[in-house]
Coordinates of C-alpha atoms in Angstrom, one line a residue:
D1 CA 0.0 0.3 -0.1
K2 CA 1.6 3.3 -1.2
K3 CA 0.1 5.5 1.5
K4 CA 1.6 3.1 4.4
S5 CA 4.9 3.0 2.6
K6 CA 4.9 7.0 2.4
R7 CA 3.9 7.3 6.2
G8 CA 6.9 4.5 7.0
E9 CA 9.2 6.8 5.2
I10 CA 8.1 10.2 6.6
F11 CA 8.5 8.4 10.1
K12 CA 11.9 7.2 9.3
L13 CA 12.8 10.6 8.1
R14 CA 11.4 12.5 11.2
F15 CA 13.6 9.8 13.5
I16 CA 16.5 10.5 11.8
L17 CA 15.9 14.5 12.2
S18 CA 15.2 14.1 15.7
Y19 CA 18.4 12.0 16.1
I20 CA 20.4 14.7 14.7
K21 CA 19.1 17.5 16.6
N22 CA 19.2 15.4 20.2
N23 CA 22.5 14.7 19.6
H24 CA 23.9 18.2 18.5
L25 CA 25.1 16.8 15.0
E26 CA 24.7 20.1 13.5
K27 CA 27.4 19.3 10.6
W28 CA 25.2 16.4 9.6
T29 CA 22.9 17.1 6.5
V30 CA 20.0 15.0 5.3
Y31 CA 19.1 14.6 1.8
Q32 CA 15.9 13.3 0.5
N33 CA 15.6 12.2 -3.1
Q34 CA 12.5 13.0 -5.3
Q35 CA 12.3 9.2 -6.7
N36 CA 13.9 6.1 -5.8
L37 CA 17.2 5.9 -7.4
G38 CA 18.0 2.2 -6.3
F39 CA 20.8 1.7 -3.9
I40 CA 23.8 1.9 -6.2
M41 CA 22.8 5.4 -7.3
N42 CA 21.9 6.4 -4.1
F43 CA 25.4 5.5 -2.8
F44 CA 26.9 7.5 -5.7
Q45 CA 24.8 10.5 -5.1
A46 CA 25.7 10.5 -1.4
M47 CA 29.4 10.1 -2.0
K48 CA 29.5 13.1 -4.7
K49 CA 27.8 15.3 -2.0
A50 CA 30.4 14.3 0.6
T51 CA 32.7 17.1 1.5
G52 CA 35.3 15.7 4.1
D53 CA 38.7 14.3 2.9
F54 CA 37.8 10.8 3.4
V55 CA 34.7 8.9 3.0
F56 CA 33.2 6.2 4.8
L57 CA 30.0 4.2 3.4
S58 CA 27.8 2.1 5.7
D59 CA 24.7 0.1 5.0
Q60 CA 21.8 0.4 7.5
D61 CA 22.1 -3.0 9.1
D62 CA 26.0 -3.3 9.8
I63 CA 27.2 -2.5 13.3
W64 CA 30.6 -0.6 13.1
E65 CA 33.1 -0.8 16.4
P66 CA 33.2 2.3 18.0
S67 CA 36.8 3.1 17.0
K68 CA 36.6 2.3 13.4
I69 CA 36.5 5.9 12.1
E70 CA 39.4 7.0 14.6
E71 CA 41.6 3.8 13.9
M72 CA 41.2 4.0 10.3
L73 CA 41.8 7.8 9.7
K74 CA 44.7 7.4 11.7
I75 CA 46.1 5.0 9.0
I76 CA 45.2 6.6 5.8
G77 CA 45.6 10.2 7.0
N78 CA 49.3 9.6 7.7
R79 CA 50.0 7.4 4.3
D80 CA 49.3 9.5 1.2
E81 CA 50.0 6.2 -0.8
I82 CA 46.8 4.7 0.6
L83 CA 43.8 5.4 -1.6
I84 CA 41.6 3.3 -0.1
L85 CA 41.8 1.4 3.0
M86 CA 39.5 -1.3 4.4
S87 CA 39.1 -3.2 7.6
K88 CA 37.8 -7.1 7.9
E89 CA 34.8 -8.0 9.4
N90 CA 32.7 -10.4 11.9
R91 CA 29.3 -11.8 10.2
I92 CA 26.2 -11.8 12.4
D93 CA 22.9 -13.2 11.6
E94 CA 19.5 -11.3 11.8
N95 CA 19.2 -11.4 15.5
G96 CA 23.1 -10.3 16.0
E97 CA 24.7 -13.7 16.7
Y98 CA 27.9 -14.4 15.4
I99 CA 28.0 -16.7 12.6
Q100 CA 31.3 -16.2 11.7
F101 CA 33.8 -14.7 14.4
T102 CA 37.4 -14.7 14.8
N103 CA 39.5 -12.3 16.9
K104 CA 42.7 -13.5 15.3
E105 CA 44.1 -10.1 14.1
T106 CA 47.5 -8.9 13.4
R107 CA 46.5 -5.2 13.2
A108 CA 49.1 -5.2 10.2
V109 CA 48.4 -2.9 7.2
R110 CA 49.0 -4.5 3.8
R111 CA 48.7 -3.3 0.3
I112 CA 46.4 -5.5 -1.7
S113 CA 47.2 -6.5 -5.5
L114 CA 45.1 -5.9 -8.8
A115 CA 45.1 -10.1 -8.7
E116 CA 44.0 -10.3 -5.4
E117 CA 41.2 -7.9 -5.5
V118 CA 40.1 -8.8 -8.6
R119 CA 39.8 -12.8 -7.6
D120 CA 38.7 -12.2 -4.0
C121 CA 36.5 -9.0 -4.1
L122 CA 37.6 -8.0 -0.8
G123 CA 36.6 -4.2 -0.7
S124 CA 33.2 -4.1 0.3
G125 CA 31.6 -0.9 1.0
H126 CA 31.2 -1.3 4.4
L127 CA 34.6 -1.9 5.5
I128 CA 36.5 0.8 3.3
V129 CA 37.1 4.7 3.6
I130 CA 38.1 6.3 0.5
R131 CA 40.5 9.3 -0.2
K132 CA 38.1 12.0 -1.6
S133 CA 40.5 13.1 -4.1
F134 CA 40.8 9.7 -5.5
M135 CA 37.1 9.1 -5.2
D136 CA 36.3 12.5 -7.2
M137 CA 39.1 11.4 -10.1
N138 CA 36.9 8.3 -10.8
I139 CA 33.1 8.6 -9.5
D140 CA 31.7 9.9 -12.8
A141 CA 33.3 7.0 -14.9
L142 CA 32.0 4.6 -12.4
M143 CA 28.6 5.9 -12.0
K144 CA 28.4 5.6 -16.0
S145 CA 29.8 2.1 -16.1
G146 CA 26.6 0.5 -14.6
L147 CA 28.8 -1.6 -12.1
T148 CA 28.3 -1.4 -8.1
F149 CA 29.7 1.7 -6.1
D150 CA 32.4 -0.5 -3.8
I151 CA 34.2 -2.9 -5.9
P152 CA 35.2 -1.1 -8.9
F153 CA 36.7 1.5 -6.7
C154 CA 38.9 -1.0 -4.8
I155 CA 39.9 -2.4 -8.4
A156 CA 40.7 1.1 -9.5
A157 CA 42.7 1.7 -6.3
A158 CA 44.5 -1.6 -6.8
A159 CA 45.5 -1.0 -10.3
M160 CA 47.2 2.3 -8.9
N161 CA 48.9 0.2 -5.9
G162 CA 46.8 2.5 -3.7
L163 CA 44.3 -0.5 -2.1
Y164 CA 45.3 -1.3 1.4
Q165 CA 43.9 -3.6 4.2
Y166 CA 43.8 -3.3 7.8
D167 CA 44.0 -6.6 9.8
K168 CA 41.6 -5.9 12.2
R169 CA 37.9 -6.6 12.7
L170 CA 35.9 -3.2 12.5
V171 CA 32.7 -4.1 11.3
K172 CA 29.7 -6.7 12.2
R173 CA 28.1 -7.5 9.2
R174 CA 24.6 -8.8 9.4
I175 CA 23.8 -11.6 7.0
H176 CA 20.1 -12.1 5.8
G177 CA 18.0 -13.2 3.1
N178 CA 18.2 -9.2 1.9
N179 CA 21.5 -8.9 1.4
T180 CA 22.5 -6.9 -1.9
S181 CA 25.5 -9.0 -2.0
G182 CA 23.6 -12.4 -2.4
I183 CA 25.7 -13.7 1.0
Q184 CA 23.0 -16.0 2.6
K185 CA 23.6 -17.4 6.1
K186 CA 23.2 -21.0 4.8
S187 CA 26.4 -20.9 2.9
F188 CA 29.0 -20.8 6.0

């Protein structure tokens, strides 16, 4: 029912605006699309509107560790050769229970080769921070390509020897039947 859907969207928007106001997040801006762009174009449009030196992406159902931004900015901010930095993840189900968990991590930062990224597609959007200058140079071509918003950026960064991985799990990725990546809980 279109009326219920519209009311639900209005409720979500009011909730978000209230959250911003109550938490004194004056630098936050909310944009509402005039029409449904689909998730890929929505991410591209949001990325184009970003104003900081570094851009983080997030899905609504992934959970970031509280230190994610600080830790990743400390690394990418001090190393100009890093165009995209990705962390690692643990996976959780619809109820927040771990379905893949490990606390084994070295906290090392290593470069990901183009061959490794093409073969393994490590650079999922919820794991990465992108240097804005690199993003701005590539976003228009990638928007026209019809590809997703995250992996093509990672492939481009890897081709320029600028894709790096931080060996620390900074995201809990929720796996459910509606994941756009096609990952299903039963595949583990």
